[in-house]
XYZ file of C-alpha atoms in Angstrom:
483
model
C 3.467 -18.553 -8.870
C 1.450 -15.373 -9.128
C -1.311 -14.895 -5.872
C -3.237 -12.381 -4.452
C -3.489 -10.668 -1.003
C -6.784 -10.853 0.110
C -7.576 -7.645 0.305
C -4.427 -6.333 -0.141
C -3.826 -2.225 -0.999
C -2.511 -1.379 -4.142
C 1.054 -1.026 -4.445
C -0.167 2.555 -5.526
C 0.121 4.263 -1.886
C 0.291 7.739 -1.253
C 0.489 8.774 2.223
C -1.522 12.054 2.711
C -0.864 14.963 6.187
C -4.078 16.854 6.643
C -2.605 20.364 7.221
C -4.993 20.207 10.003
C -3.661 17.678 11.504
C -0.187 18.906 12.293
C -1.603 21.870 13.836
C -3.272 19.418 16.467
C 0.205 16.776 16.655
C 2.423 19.962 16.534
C 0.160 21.060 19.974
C -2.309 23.188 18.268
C -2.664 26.846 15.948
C 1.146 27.398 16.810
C 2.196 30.789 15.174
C 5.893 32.562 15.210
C 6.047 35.109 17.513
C 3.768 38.373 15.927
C 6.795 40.955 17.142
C 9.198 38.784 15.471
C 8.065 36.998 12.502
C 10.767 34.954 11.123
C 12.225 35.846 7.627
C 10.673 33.560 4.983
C 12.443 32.297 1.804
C 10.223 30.812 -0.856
C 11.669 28.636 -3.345
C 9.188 28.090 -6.204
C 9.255 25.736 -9.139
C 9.187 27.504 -12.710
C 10.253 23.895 -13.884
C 8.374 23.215 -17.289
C 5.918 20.974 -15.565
C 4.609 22.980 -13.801
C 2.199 23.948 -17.351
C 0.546 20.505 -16.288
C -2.406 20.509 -15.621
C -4.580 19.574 -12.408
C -8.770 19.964 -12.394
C -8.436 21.844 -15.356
C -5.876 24.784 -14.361
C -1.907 25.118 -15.117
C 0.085 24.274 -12.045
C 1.968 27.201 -12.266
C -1.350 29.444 -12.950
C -2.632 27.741 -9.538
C 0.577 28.543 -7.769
C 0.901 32.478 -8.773
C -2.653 32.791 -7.196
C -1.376 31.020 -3.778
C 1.555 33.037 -3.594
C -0.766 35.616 -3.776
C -3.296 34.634 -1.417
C -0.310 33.776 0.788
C 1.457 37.198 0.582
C -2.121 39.077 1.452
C -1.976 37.343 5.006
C 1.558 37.566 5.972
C 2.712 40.401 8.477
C 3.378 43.438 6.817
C 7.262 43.746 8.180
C 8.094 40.150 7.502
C 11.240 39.501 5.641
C 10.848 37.789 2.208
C 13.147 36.436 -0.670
C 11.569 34.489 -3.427
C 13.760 31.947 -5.118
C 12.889 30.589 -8.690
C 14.785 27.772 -10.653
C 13.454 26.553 -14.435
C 12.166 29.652 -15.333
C 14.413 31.221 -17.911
C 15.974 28.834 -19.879
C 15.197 24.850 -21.318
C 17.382 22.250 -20.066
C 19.785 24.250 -18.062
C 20.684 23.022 -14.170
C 22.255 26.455 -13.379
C 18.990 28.521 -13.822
C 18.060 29.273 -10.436
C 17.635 32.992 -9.679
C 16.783 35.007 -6.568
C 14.028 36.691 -8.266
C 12.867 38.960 -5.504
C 15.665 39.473 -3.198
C 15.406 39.465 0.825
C 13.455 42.396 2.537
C 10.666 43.447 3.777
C 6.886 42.353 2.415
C 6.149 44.209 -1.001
C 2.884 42.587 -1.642
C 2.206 44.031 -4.977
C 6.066 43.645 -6.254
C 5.906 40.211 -5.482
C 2.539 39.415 -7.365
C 4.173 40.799 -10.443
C 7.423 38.947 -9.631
C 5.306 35.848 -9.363
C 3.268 36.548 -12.371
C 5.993 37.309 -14.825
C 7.312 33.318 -14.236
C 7.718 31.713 -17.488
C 7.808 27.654 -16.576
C 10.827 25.910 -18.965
C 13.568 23.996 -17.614
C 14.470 21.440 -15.429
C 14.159 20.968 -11.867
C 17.366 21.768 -9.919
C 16.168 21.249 -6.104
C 19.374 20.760 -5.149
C 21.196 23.528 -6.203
C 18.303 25.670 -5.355
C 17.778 24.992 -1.855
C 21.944 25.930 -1.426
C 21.472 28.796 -3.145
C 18.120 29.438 -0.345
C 20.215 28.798 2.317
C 22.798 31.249 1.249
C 20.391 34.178 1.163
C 18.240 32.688 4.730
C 19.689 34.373 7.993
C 19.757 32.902 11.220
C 16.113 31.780 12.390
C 14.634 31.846 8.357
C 11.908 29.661 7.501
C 12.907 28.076 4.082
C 9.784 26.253 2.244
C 10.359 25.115 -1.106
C 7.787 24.124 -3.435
C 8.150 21.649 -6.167
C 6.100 18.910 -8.423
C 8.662 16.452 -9.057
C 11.737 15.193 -8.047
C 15.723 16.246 -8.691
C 15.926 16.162 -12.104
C 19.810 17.413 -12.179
C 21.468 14.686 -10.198
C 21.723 16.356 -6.676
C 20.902 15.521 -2.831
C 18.849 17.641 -1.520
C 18.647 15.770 1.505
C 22.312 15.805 1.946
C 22.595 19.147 1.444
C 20.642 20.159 3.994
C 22.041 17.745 6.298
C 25.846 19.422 5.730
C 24.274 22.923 6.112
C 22.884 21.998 9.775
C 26.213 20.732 10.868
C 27.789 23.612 10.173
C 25.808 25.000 12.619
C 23.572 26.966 10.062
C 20.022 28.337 11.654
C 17.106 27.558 9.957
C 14.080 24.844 9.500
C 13.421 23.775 6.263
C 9.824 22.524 4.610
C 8.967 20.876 1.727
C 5.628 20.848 -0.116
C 5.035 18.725 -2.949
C 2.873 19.962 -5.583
C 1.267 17.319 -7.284
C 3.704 14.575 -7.100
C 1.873 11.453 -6.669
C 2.914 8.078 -6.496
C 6.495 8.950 -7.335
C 8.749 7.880 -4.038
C 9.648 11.111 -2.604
C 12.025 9.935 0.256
C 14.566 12.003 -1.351
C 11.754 15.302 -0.447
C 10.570 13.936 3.185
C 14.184 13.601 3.921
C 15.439 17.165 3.028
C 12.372 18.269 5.446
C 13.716 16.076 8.412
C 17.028 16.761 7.600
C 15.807 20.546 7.718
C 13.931 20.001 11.034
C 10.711 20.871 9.274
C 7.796 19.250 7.620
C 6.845 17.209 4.080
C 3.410 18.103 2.825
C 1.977 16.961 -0.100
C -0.520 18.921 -2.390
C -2.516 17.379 -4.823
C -3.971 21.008 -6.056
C -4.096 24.514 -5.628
C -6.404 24.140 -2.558
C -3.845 22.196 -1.003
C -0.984 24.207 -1.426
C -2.752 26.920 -0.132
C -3.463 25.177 3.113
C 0.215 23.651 3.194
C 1.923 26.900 2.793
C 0.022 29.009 5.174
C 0.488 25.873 8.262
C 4.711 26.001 7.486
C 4.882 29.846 6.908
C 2.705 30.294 10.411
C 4.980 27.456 12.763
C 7.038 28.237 14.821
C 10.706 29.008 13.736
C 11.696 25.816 15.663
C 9.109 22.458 15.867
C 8.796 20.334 18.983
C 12.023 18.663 20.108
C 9.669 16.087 21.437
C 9.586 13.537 18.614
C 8.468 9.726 17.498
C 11.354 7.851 15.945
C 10.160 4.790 13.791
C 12.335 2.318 12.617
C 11.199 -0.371 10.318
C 13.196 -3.564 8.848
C 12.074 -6.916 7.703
C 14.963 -9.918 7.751
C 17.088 -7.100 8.967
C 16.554 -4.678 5.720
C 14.877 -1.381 6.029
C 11.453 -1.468 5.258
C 8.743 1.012 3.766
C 6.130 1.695 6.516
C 2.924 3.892 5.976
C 2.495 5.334 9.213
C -0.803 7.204 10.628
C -1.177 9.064 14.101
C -3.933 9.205 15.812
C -4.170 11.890 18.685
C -5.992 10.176 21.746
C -7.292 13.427 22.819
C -9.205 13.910 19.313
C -8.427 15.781 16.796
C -7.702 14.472 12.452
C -4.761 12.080 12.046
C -1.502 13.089 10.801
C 0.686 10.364 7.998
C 4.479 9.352 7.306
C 6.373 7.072 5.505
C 9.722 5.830 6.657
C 10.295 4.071 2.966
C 13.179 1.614 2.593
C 16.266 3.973 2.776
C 18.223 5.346 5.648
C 17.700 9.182 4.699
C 14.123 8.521 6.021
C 14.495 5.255 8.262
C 14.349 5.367 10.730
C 11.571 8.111 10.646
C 11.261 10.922 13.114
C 8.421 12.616 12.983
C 7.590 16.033 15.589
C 4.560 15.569 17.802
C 3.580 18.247 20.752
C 3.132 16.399 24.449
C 0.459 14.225 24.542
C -0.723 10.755 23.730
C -1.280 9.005 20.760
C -2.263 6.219 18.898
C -0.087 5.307 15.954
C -0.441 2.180 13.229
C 1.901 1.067 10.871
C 1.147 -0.353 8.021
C 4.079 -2.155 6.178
C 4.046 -1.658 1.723
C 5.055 -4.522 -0.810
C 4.136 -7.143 2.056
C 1.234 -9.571 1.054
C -1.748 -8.778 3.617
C -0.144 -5.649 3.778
C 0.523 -6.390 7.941
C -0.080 -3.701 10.117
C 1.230 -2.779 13.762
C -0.677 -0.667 16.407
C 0.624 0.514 19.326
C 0.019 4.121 21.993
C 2.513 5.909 22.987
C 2.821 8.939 25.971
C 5.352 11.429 24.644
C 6.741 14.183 27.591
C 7.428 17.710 26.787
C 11.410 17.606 24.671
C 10.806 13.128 24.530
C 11.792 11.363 22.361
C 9.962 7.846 22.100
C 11.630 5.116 19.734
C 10.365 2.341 18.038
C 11.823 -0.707 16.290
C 9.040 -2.411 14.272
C 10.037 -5.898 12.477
C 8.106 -6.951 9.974
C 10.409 -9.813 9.564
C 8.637 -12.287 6.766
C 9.155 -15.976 6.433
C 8.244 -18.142 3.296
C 5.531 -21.021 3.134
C 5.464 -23.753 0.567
C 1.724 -25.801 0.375
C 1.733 -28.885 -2.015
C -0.960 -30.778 -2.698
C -1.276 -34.266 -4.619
C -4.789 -36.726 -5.385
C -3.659 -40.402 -4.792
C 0.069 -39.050 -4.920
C -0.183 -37.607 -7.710
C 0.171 -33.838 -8.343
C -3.418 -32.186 -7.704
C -4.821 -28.738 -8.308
C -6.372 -27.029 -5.318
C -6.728 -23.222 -4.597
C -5.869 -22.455 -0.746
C -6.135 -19.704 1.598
C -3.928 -18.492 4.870
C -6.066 -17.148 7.512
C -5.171 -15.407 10.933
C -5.351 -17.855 13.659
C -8.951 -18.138 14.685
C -10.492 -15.244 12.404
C -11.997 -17.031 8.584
C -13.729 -13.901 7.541
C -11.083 -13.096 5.384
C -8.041 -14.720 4.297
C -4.741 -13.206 4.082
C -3.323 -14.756 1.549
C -4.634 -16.970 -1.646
C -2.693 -18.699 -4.335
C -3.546 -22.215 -6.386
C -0.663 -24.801 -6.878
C -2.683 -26.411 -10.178
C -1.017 -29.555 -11.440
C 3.066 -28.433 -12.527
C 5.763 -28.761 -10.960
C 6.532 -25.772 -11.413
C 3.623 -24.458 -9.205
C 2.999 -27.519 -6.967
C 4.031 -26.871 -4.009
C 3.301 -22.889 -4.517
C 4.630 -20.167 -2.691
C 3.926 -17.454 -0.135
C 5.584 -14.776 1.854
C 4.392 -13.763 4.785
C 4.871 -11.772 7.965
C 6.371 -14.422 10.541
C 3.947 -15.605 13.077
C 1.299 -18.501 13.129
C -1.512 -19.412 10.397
C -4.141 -21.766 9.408
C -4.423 -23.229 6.406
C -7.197 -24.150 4.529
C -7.232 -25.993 1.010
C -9.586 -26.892 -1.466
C -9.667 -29.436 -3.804
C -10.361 -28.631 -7.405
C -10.755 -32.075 -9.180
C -12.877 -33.425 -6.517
C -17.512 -33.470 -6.844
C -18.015 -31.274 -4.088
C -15.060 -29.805 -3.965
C -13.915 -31.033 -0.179
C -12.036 -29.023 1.831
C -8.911 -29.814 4.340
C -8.409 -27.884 7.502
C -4.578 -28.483 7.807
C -4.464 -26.320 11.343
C -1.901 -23.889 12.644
C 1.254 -23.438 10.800
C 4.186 -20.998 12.204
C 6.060 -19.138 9.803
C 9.391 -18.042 10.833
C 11.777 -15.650 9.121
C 14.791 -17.671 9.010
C 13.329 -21.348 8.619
C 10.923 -21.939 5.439
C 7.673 -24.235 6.397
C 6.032 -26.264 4.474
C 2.881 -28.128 4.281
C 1.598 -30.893 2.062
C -1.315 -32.478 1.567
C -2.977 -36.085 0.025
C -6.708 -35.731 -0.895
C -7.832 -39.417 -1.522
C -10.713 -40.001 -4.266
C -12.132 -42.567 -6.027
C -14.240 -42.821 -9.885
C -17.960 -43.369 -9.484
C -18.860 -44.364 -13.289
C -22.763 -43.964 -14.679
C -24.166 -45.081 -17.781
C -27.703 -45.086 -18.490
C -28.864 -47.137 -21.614
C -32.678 -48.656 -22.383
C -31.869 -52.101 -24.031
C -28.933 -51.712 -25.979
C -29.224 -47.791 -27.054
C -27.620 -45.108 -24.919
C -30.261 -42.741 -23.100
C -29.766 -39.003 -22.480
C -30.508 -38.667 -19.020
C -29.515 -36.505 -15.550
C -27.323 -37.760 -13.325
C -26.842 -36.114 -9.597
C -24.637 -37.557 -7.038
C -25.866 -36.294 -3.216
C -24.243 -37.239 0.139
C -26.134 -36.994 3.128
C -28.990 -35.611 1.009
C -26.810 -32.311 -0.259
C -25.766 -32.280 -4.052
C -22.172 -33.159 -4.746
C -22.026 -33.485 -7.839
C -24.309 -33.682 -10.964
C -24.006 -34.250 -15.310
C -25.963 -35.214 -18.267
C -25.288 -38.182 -20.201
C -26.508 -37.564 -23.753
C -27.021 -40.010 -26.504
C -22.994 -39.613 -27.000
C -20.296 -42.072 -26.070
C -18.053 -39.129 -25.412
C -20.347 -38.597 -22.437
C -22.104 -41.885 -21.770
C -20.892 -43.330 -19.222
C -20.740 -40.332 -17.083
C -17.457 -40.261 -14.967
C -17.729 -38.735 -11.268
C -14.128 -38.589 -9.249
C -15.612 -38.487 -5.231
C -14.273 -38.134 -1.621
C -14.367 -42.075 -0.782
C -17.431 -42.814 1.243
C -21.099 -43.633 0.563
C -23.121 -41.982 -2.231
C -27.174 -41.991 -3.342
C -27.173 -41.781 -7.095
C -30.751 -40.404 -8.709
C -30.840 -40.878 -12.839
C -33.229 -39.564 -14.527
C -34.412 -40.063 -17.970
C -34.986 -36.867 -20.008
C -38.581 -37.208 -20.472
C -39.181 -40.621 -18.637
C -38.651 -42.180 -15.150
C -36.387 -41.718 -12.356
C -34.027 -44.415 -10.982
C -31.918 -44.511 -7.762
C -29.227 -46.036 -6.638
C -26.780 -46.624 -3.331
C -22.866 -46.949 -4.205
C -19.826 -47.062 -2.058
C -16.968 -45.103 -3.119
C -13.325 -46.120 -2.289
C -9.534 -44.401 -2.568
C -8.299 -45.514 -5.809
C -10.895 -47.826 -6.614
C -13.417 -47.475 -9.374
C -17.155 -48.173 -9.130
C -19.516 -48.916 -12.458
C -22.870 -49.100 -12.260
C -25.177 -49.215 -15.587
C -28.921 -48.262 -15.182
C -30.974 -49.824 -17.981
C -35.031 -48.577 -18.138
C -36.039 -51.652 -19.831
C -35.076 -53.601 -17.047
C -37.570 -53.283 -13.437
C -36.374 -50.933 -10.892
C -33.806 -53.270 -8.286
């Protein structure tokens, strides 16, 4: 049975780093030393989408201007290689080519290196970043730039990962251009793997700001760290994380996803203190976690989050029978907004619905659907645990108030409203139809004041009792005196 989150986030998430932000959770403006600027390798995606289009220009238009921009505020002795893959031939995973080889800044060379890139082929990040790590010497920067994902079969993450145990030197970033909702775990993972940094860029503007924060860190990030974990019912399970630093300052984001090249998560943060949330994806109420953490200079500072879920069944029957009623889950003692709805209508296929939710403790509310007036039930707390299903059922007892309004023998069309305790519960018309006249009225059991009135005539009133299961006629005839 289908139900909604109340309130829930699209499944559509994208996590977004301000550039600004790791500047202030990497400890501030950190820059490479200026004597010793570390040698850069670019590796830039000529893949044929990069001729897509974003706010009207050509990716790879957008990114020959950046490189640009980029090369105009690098220092003048700083080592450079540019590395190119997709931009030669269609369809072919070996095209990768070191397209300005490693030496010293030519800023005009490059430009027309970067210019003359003809997007076509496929998108071998893979084999690219191995062939970047052959050319990068000890203490290189390697930041490759891409808008998708591996599109010849490869692990860049694992890659990366073998180069560092064999003890090679380097820190490796990652910015995605344009990538979107596609799940780039395999991308943040090659940048932890790498000891380095994701960053996504959803244009021009923001590749510019990405590349000039990884091409101006230093060589090595903070060894002081935050390692998030996060399973539910003892799988992994995909986190959006923000940090907040408490000293000020723009927030910085992460994902851990559901795989174990990314979770658990570590993500670099300078000394300090911070506030950090963690919001889990694909749970309904999309349940969130906040915690602070101190971290010391070269600290690491763990944590396990469970977002363990347990399932909830609510039935609901009218008299016994199966009964339709829409119901919410609230927090315990917050009913400004549920988090979780759902209806069980009148199958069995539906009745008792279902929910999953985080484990902890509920209330319950239902509604009754087939009821005047619609009553409500509070059903109270409910605890959900991961490894025990709950369930909750409910009875909502009614019985038929039936109204037909006649003068002598001939049916009259006439309003009906039923009212307890002076409030409206219920109301109809009885028309000149049989179909329709009697009016029937299924009620709460208890005691009801009945006011017909005659389209174009009198008024008539009327006390009834209501019982469970019983049925109560009364006929109100305008030839005869009011009672």
């Amino acid at each position: 049975m289908s139900r909604s989150p109340a309130g829930g986030e699209p499944m559509k998430l994208r996590v977004l780093m301000s550039t600004c932000a790791v500047a202030v959770a990497l400890g501030g403006p950190l820059r490479a030393d200026a004597g010793t600027p570390a040698p850069l390798v670019l590796v830039l995606d000529a893949s044929g989408s990069m001729w897509g289009q974003v706010k009207g220009e050509a990716k790879i238009v957008g990114a020959r201007r950046v490189v640009g921009e980029l090369a105009a505020g690098l220092e003048d002795a700083r080592p450079i290689a540019l590395v190119a893959y997709g931009h030669r031939r269609e369809a072919d995973c070996a095209d990768i080519e070191t397209v300005a080889p490693l030496a010293p800044l030519d800023r005009p060379a490059l430009q027309r290196t970067v210019d003359r890139l003809n997007p076509k082929g496929k998108t071998p990040i893979t084999a690219a970043v191995e062939h970047a790590l052959g050319l990068a010497p000890p203490g290189a920067t390697v930041v490759v730039v891409t808008d998708g994902l591996e599109t010849c079969g490869g692990d860049p993450c694992a890659t990366v990962r073998a180069a560092r145990q064999r003890g090679a030197e380097f820190v490796l970033h990652v910015v995605g251009l344009d990538v979107g909702a596609e799940d780039v775990s395999s991308l943040e993972c090659a940048a932890q793997a790498g000891g380095g940094l994701y960053l996504p860029a959803a244009d021009s503007g923001e590749l510019a700001a990405a590349l000039e924060t990884v091409v101006t860190l230093p060589p090595a990030l903070p060894t002081s760290a935050l390692v998030i974990e996060a399973r539910r019912n003892g799988e992994l399970q995909d986190v959006s994380v923000t940090i907040e630093p408490l000293s000020g300052g723009r927030a910085l984001g992460a994902r851990t996803y559901a795989r174990p090249e990314t979770n658990p998560r570590t993500i670099p943060l300078a000394a300090g203190g911070y506030r950090v949330k963690a919001r889990a994806v694909g749970i309904d109420g999309a349940p969130e976690q906040t915690f602070e953490i101190a971290i010391a200079e070269g600290d690491r500072v763990e944590r396990m989050l469970d977002y363990s879920t347990g399932e909830l069944t609510i039935g609901a029957t009218r008299n016994g029978a199966l009964s339709d009623v829409t119901w919410q889950v609230f927090a315990p003692g917050d009913r400004r907004r549920p988090v979780a709805t759902g209806r069980t209508y009148r199958a069995p296929t539906s009745n008792p619905d279902r929910t999953t939710l985080p484990a902890g403790d509920y209330e319950v509310v239902l509604h009754a659907l087939e009821i005047g007036g619609r009553p409500t039930a509070d059903l109270g707390r409910v605890h959900v645990a991961a490894d025990t299903p709950a369930a909750l059922r409910h009875d909502f007892a009614s019985g038929e108030l039936v109204i037909g309004v006649v003068r002598g023998g001939t049916l009259v069309d006439a309003t009906v409203v039923v009212r307890a305790d002076r409030a409206s519960v219920d109301a109809g018309r009885t028309y000149r139809s049989a179909t329709s006249n009697p009016l029937r009225f299924t009620l709460a059991p208890g005691v009801y004041e009945v006011e017909v009135g005659e389209i174009g005539g009198g008024k008539r009133r009327l006390a009834v009792t209501v019982e469970a299961g019983r049925t109560v006629e009364r006929t109100v005839d305008f030839d005869q005196p009011t009672p």
